[in-house]
Amino acid sequence: MNRNQITLIKTTARKLRKQSTDAEKIFWEAVRNRKVKGRKFQRQYPIRFEFEDVERFFVADFCCFECKLVIEIDGSIHERQKDYDKLRTFIINHLGYKVLRFNNE
C-alpha cells in the first residue's frame, strides 16, 4: 500500500469519526476504554483486503480484534445499499470477523 492510499485511509477514518451519529456516540461511550469485559474496541477502523489484485479497504464502525468482531450501526443510507452491505459483510466474514449490524434507530 502506498503513501497516498494510507493517507486516504486515515483521512476517511478521521472524517467518519467527526461525523459520528448519535447512536454511534452512545455505543462508543458504552464500549470505549475496555468497558465491556475488558475488551478493546476501536471506532471507525479501516479493514484492508485485496480484491482482484488491488488493495482496498472498508471502514468498520467498531472493531474488537480480540473477539474478531465488527459492529456496524446502520443509518438510513443502508436501506439503499443492501447489496453493497451484503458484499461487505461477506468479505469481512471471509477475513475471519463476525459482523453484527444494528439499526441506527
mmCIF file with all atom_site columns, C-alpha atoms in Angstrom:
data_model
loop_
_atom_site.group_PDB
_atom_site.id
_atom_site.type_symbol
_atom_site.label_atom_id
_atom_site.label_alt_id
_atom_site.label_comp_id
_atom_site.label_asym_id
_atom_site.label_entity_id
_atom_site.label_seq_id
_atom_site.pdbx_PDB_ins_code
_atom_site.Cartn_x
_atom_site.Cartn_y
_atom_site.Cartn_z
_atom_site.occupancy
_atom_site.B_iso_or_equiv
_atom_site.pdbx_formal_charge
_atom_site.auth_seq_id
_atom_site.auth_comp_id
_atom_site.auth_asym_id
_atom_site.auth_atom_id
_atom_site.pdbx_PDB_model_num
ATOM 1   C CA . MET A 1 1   ? 0.000   0.000   0.000  1.00 0.00 ? 1   MET A CA 1
ATOM 2   C CA . ASN A 1 2   ? 1.482   3.331   -0.988 1.00 0.00 ? 2   ASN A CA 1
ATOM 3   C CA . ARG A 1 3   ? 1.535   6.629   0.909  1.00 0.00 ? 3   ARG A CA 1
ATOM 4   C CA . ASN A 1 4   ? -1.450  8.085   -0.938 1.00 0.00 ? 4   ASN A CA 1
ATOM 5   C CA . GLN A 1 5   ? -3.589  5.077   -0.058 1.00 0.00 ? 5   GLN A CA 1
ATOM 6   C CA . ILE A 1 6   ? -2.544  5.219   3.592  1.00 0.00 ? 6   ILE A CA 1
ATOM 7   C CA . THR A 1 7   ? -3.322  8.946   3.682  1.00 0.00 ? 7   THR A CA 1
ATOM 8   C CA . LEU A 1 8   ? -6.740  8.275   2.122  1.00 0.00 ? 8   LEU A CA 1
ATOM 9   C CA . ILE A 1 9   ? -7.496  5.617   4.728  1.00 0.00 ? 9   ILE A CA 1
ATOM 10  C CA . LYS A 1 10  ? -6.512  7.884   7.625  1.00 0.00 ? 10  LYS A CA 1
ATOM 11  C CA . THR A 1 11  ? -8.403  10.861  6.224  1.00 0.00 ? 11  THR A CA 1
ATOM 12  C CA . THR A 1 12  ? -11.536 8.791   5.641  1.00 0.00 ? 12  THR A CA 1
ATOM 13  C CA . ALA A 1 13  ? -11.468 7.305   9.150  1.00 0.00 ? 13  ALA A CA 1
ATOM 14  C CA . ARG A 1 14  ? -10.937 10.718  10.769 1.00 0.00 ? 14  ARG A CA 1
ATOM 15  C CA . LYS A 1 15  ? -13.774 12.241  8.757  1.00 0.00 ? 15  LYS A CA 1
ATOM 16  C CA . LEU A 1 16  ? -16.140 9.448   9.779  1.00 0.00 ? 16  LEU A CA 1
ATOM 17  C CA . ARG A 1 17  ? -15.163 9.802   13.455 1.00 0.00 ? 17  ARG A CA 1
ATOM 18  C CA . LYS A 1 18  ? -16.007 13.510  13.303 1.00 0.00 ? 18  LYS A CA 1
ATOM 19  C CA . GLN A 1 19  ? -19.370 12.735  11.670 1.00 0.00 ? 19  GLN A CA 1
ATOM 20  C CA . SER A 1 20  ? -20.471 10.044  14.138 1.00 0.00 ? 20  SER A CA 1
ATOM 21  C CA . THR A 1 21  ? -24.206 9.609   14.535 1.00 0.00 ? 21  THR A CA 1
ATOM 22  C CA . ASP A 1 22  ? -25.848 9.891   17.946 1.00 0.00 ? 22  ASP A CA 1
ATOM 23  C CA . ALA A 1 23  ? -26.234 6.099   18.038 1.00 0.00 ? 23  ALA A CA 1
ATOM 24  C CA . GLU A 1 24  ? -22.512 5.652   17.303 1.00 0.00 ? 24  GLU A CA 1
ATOM 25  C CA . LYS A 1 25  ? -21.595 8.142   20.041 1.00 0.00 ? 25  LYS A CA 1
ATOM 26  C CA . ILE A 1 26  ? -23.773 6.318   22.565 1.00 0.00 ? 26  ILE A CA 1
ATOM 27  C CA . PHE A 1 27  ? -22.318 2.948   21.595 1.00 0.00 ? 27  PHE A CA 1
ATOM 28  C CA . TRP A 1 28  ? -18.764 4.304   21.720 1.00 0.00 ? 28  TRP A CA 1
ATOM 29  C CA . GLU A 1 29  ? -19.274 5.642   25.243 1.00 0.00 ? 29  GLU A CA 1
ATOM 30  C CA . ALA A 1 30  ? -20.558 2.219   26.281 1.00 0.00 ? 30  ALA A CA 1
ATOM 31  C CA . VAL A 1 31  ? -17.584 0.233   24.921 1.00 0.00 ? 31  VAL A CA 1
ATOM 32  C CA . ARG A 1 32  ? -14.573 2.558   24.992 1.00 0.00 ? 32  ARG A CA 1
ATOM 33  C CA . ASN A 1 33  ? -11.733 2.145   27.470 1.00 0.00 ? 33  ASN A CA 1
ATOM 34  C CA . ARG A 1 34  ? -12.353 -1.618  27.794 1.00 0.00 ? 34  ARG A CA 1
ATOM 35  C CA . LYS A 1 35  ? -15.743 -1.177  29.466 1.00 0.00 ? 35  LYS A CA 1
ATOM 36  C CA . VAL A 1 36  ? -17.084 -4.461  28.046 1.00 0.00 ? 36  VAL A CA 1
ATOM 37  C CA . LYS A 1 37  ? -15.374 -7.455  29.635 1.00 0.00 ? 37  LYS A CA 1
ATOM 38  C CA . GLY A 1 38  ? -12.012 -5.736  29.331 1.00 0.00 ? 38  GLY A CA 1
ATOM 39  C CA . ARG A 1 39  ? -12.133 -5.909  25.536 1.00 0.00 ? 39  ARG A CA 1
ATOM 40  C CA . LYS A 1 40  ? -10.651 -3.118  23.441 1.00 0.00 ? 40  LYS A CA 1
ATOM 41  C CA . PHE A 1 41  ? -12.855 -1.649  20.743 1.00 0.00 ? 41  PHE A CA 1
ATOM 42  C CA . GLN A 1 42  ? -11.706 0.776   18.089 1.00 0.00 ? 42  GLN A CA 1
ATOM 43  C CA . ARG A 1 43  ? -14.048 3.055   16.191 1.00 0.00 ? 43  ARG A CA 1
ATOM 44  C CA . GLN A 1 44  ? -14.036 3.890   12.517 1.00 0.00 ? 44  GLN A CA 1
ATOM 45  C CA . TYR A 1 45  ? -11.299 1.358   11.987 1.00 0.00 ? 45  TYR A CA 1
ATOM 46  C CA . PRO A 1 46  ? -10.042 0.553   8.472  1.00 0.00 ? 46  PRO A CA 1
ATOM 47  C CA . ILE A 1 47  ? -10.113 -3.085  7.457  1.00 0.00 ? 47  ILE A CA 1
ATOM 48  C CA . ARG A 1 48  ? -7.845  -3.728  4.489  1.00 0.00 ? 48  ARG A CA 1
ATOM 49  C CA . PHE A 1 49  ? -8.290  -6.515  1.978  1.00 0.00 ? 49  PHE A CA 1
ATOM 50  C CA . GLU A 1 50  ? -7.207  -7.429  -1.524 1.00 0.00 ? 50  GLU A CA 1
ATOM 51  C CA . PHE A 1 51  ? -9.671  -7.921  -4.365 1.00 0.00 ? 51  PHE A CA 1
ATOM 52  C CA . GLU A 1 52  ? -8.719  -8.546  -7.982 1.00 0.00 ? 52  GLU A CA 1
ATOM 53  C CA . ASP A 1 53  ? -5.073  -7.828  -7.109 1.00 0.00 ? 53  ASP A CA 1
ATOM 54  C CA . VAL A 1 54  ? -5.943  -4.364  -5.775 1.00 0.00 ? 54  VAL A CA 1
ATOM 55  C CA . GLU A 1 55  ? -5.631  -3.452  -2.111 1.00 0.00 ? 55  GLU A CA 1
ATOM 56  C CA . ARG A 1 56  ? -8.865  -1.919  -0.847 1.00 0.00 ? 56  ARG A CA 1
ATOM 57  C CA . PHE A 1 57  ? -10.433 -1.044  2.488  1.00 0.00 ? 57  PHE A CA 1
ATOM 58  C CA . PHE A 1 58  ? -13.661 -0.686  4.417  1.00 0.00 ? 58  PHE A CA 1
ATOM 59  C CA . VAL A 1 59  ? -14.025 1.464   7.496  1.00 0.00 ? 59  VAL A CA 1
ATOM 60  C CA . ALA A 1 60  ? -15.830 -0.513  10.188 1.00 0.00 ? 60  ALA A CA 1
ATOM 61  C CA . ASP A 1 61  ? -17.886 1.493   12.660 1.00 0.00 ? 61  ASP A CA 1
ATOM 62  C CA . PHE A 1 62  ? -16.415 -0.519  15.546 1.00 0.00 ? 62  PHE A CA 1
ATOM 63  C CA . CYS A 1 63  ? -13.933 -3.375  15.711 1.00 0.00 ? 63  CYS A CA 1
ATOM 64  C CA . CYS A 1 64  ? -12.713 -5.638  18.503 1.00 0.00 ? 64  CYS A CA 1
ATOM 65  C CA . PHE A 1 65  ? -9.676  -7.590  17.337 1.00 0.00 ? 65  PHE A CA 1
ATOM 66  C CA . GLU A 1 66  ? -9.599  -9.804  20.435 1.00 0.00 ? 66  GLU A CA 1
ATOM 67  C CA . CYS A 1 67  ? -13.099 -11.077 19.595 1.00 0.00 ? 67  CYS A CA 1
ATOM 68  C CA . LYS A 1 68  ? -12.708 -10.820 15.805 1.00 0.00 ? 68  LYS A CA 1
ATOM 69  C CA . LEU A 1 69  ? -15.910 -8.764  15.877 1.00 0.00 ? 69  LEU A CA 1
ATOM 70  C CA . VAL A 1 70  ? -17.081 -5.879  13.691 1.00 0.00 ? 70  VAL A CA 1
ATOM 71  C CA . ILE A 1 71  ? -20.130 -3.881  14.746 1.00 0.00 ? 71  ILE A CA 1
ATOM 72  C CA . GLU A 1 72  ? -21.956 -1.763  12.203 1.00 0.00 ? 72  GLU A CA 1
ATOM 73  C CA . ILE A 1 73  ? -24.571 0.786   13.219 1.00 0.00 ? 73  ILE A CA 1
ATOM 74  C CA . ASP A 1 74  ? -26.535 1.415   10.063 1.00 0.00 ? 74  ASP A CA 1
ATOM 75  C CA . GLY A 1 75  ? -28.281 4.669   9.230  1.00 0.00 ? 75  GLY A CA 1
ATOM 76  C CA . SER A 1 76  ? -30.935 5.283   6.597  1.00 0.00 ? 76  SER A CA 1
ATOM 77  C CA . ILE A 1 77  ? -28.466 5.125   3.691  1.00 0.00 ? 77  ILE A CA 1
ATOM 78  C CA . HIS A 1 78  ? -28.126 1.404   4.304  1.00 0.00 ? 78  HIS A CA 1
ATOM 79  C CA . GLU A 1 79  ? -31.722 0.909   3.126  1.00 0.00 ? 79  GLU A CA 1
ATOM 80  C CA . ARG A 1 80  ? -30.499 1.921   -0.338 1.00 0.00 ? 80  ARG A CA 1
ATOM 81  C CA . GLN A 1 81  ? -27.279 -0.095  -0.360 1.00 0.00 ? 81  GLN A CA 1
ATOM 82  C CA . LYS A 1 82  ? -28.299 -3.541  0.866  1.00 0.00 ? 82  LYS A CA 1
ATOM 83  C CA . ASP A 1 83  ? -26.384 -5.409  -1.854 1.00 0.00 ? 83  ASP A CA 1
ATOM 84  C CA . TYR A 1 84  ? -23.217 -3.463  -1.062 1.00 0.00 ? 84  TYR A CA 1
ATOM 85  C CA . ASP A 1 85  ? -23.639 -4.212  2.648  1.00 0.00 ? 85  ASP A CA 1
ATOM 86  C CA . LYS A 1 86  ? -24.095 -7.929  1.923  1.00 0.00 ? 86  LYS A CA 1
ATOM 87  C CA . LEU A 1 87  ? -20.892 -7.975  -0.113 1.00 0.00 ? 87  LEU A CA 1
ATOM 88  C CA . ARG A 1 88  ? -19.051 -6.006  2.567  1.00 0.00 ? 88  ARG A CA 1
ATOM 89  C CA . THR A 1 89  ? -20.255 -8.416  5.278  1.00 0.00 ? 89  THR A CA 1
ATOM 90  C CA . PHE A 1 90  ? -19.223 -11.401 3.142  1.00 0.00 ? 90  PHE A CA 1
ATOM 91  C CA . ILE A 1 91  ? -15.697 -10.011 2.688  1.00 0.00 ? 91  ILE A CA 1
ATOM 92  C CA . ILE A 1 92  ? -15.301 -9.110  6.361  1.00 0.00 ? 92  ILE A CA 1
ATOM 93  C CA . ASN A 1 93  ? -16.543 -12.607 7.339  1.00 0.00 ? 93  ASN A CA 1
ATOM 94  C CA . HIS A 1 94  ? -14.041 -14.106 4.896  1.00 0.00 ? 94  HIS A CA 1
ATOM 95  C CA . LEU A 1 95  ? -11.294 -12.198 6.735  1.00 0.00 ? 95  LEU A CA 1
ATOM 96  C CA . GLY A 1 96  ? -12.306 -14.045 9.900  1.00 0.00 ? 96  GLY A CA 1
ATOM 97  C CA . TYR A 1 97  ? -14.532 -11.471 11.594 1.00 0.00 ? 97  TYR A CA 1
ATOM 98  C CA . LYS A 1 98  ? -18.136 -11.810 12.694 1.00 0.00 ? 98  LYS A CA 1
ATOM 99  C CA . VAL A 1 99  ? -20.285 -8.824  11.725 1.00 0.00 ? 99  VAL A CA 1
ATOM 100 C CA . LEU A 1 100 ? -23.172 -7.587  13.839 1.00 0.00 ? 100 LEU A CA 1
ATOM 101 C CA . ARG A 1 101 ? -25.436 -4.943  12.328 1.00 0.00 ? 101 ARG A CA 1
ATOM 102 C CA . PHE A 1 102 ? -27.776 -2.691  14.263 1.00 0.00 ? 102 PHE A CA 1
ATOM 103 C CA . ASN A 1 103 ? -30.214 -0.104  13.022 1.00 0.00 ? 103 ASN A CA 1
ATOM 104 C CA . ASN A 1 104 ? -29.245 3.476   13.850 1.00 0.00 ? 104 ASN A CA 1
ATOM 105 C CA . GLU A 1 105 ? -32.685 3.979   15.408 1.00 0.00 ? 105 GLU A CA 1
#
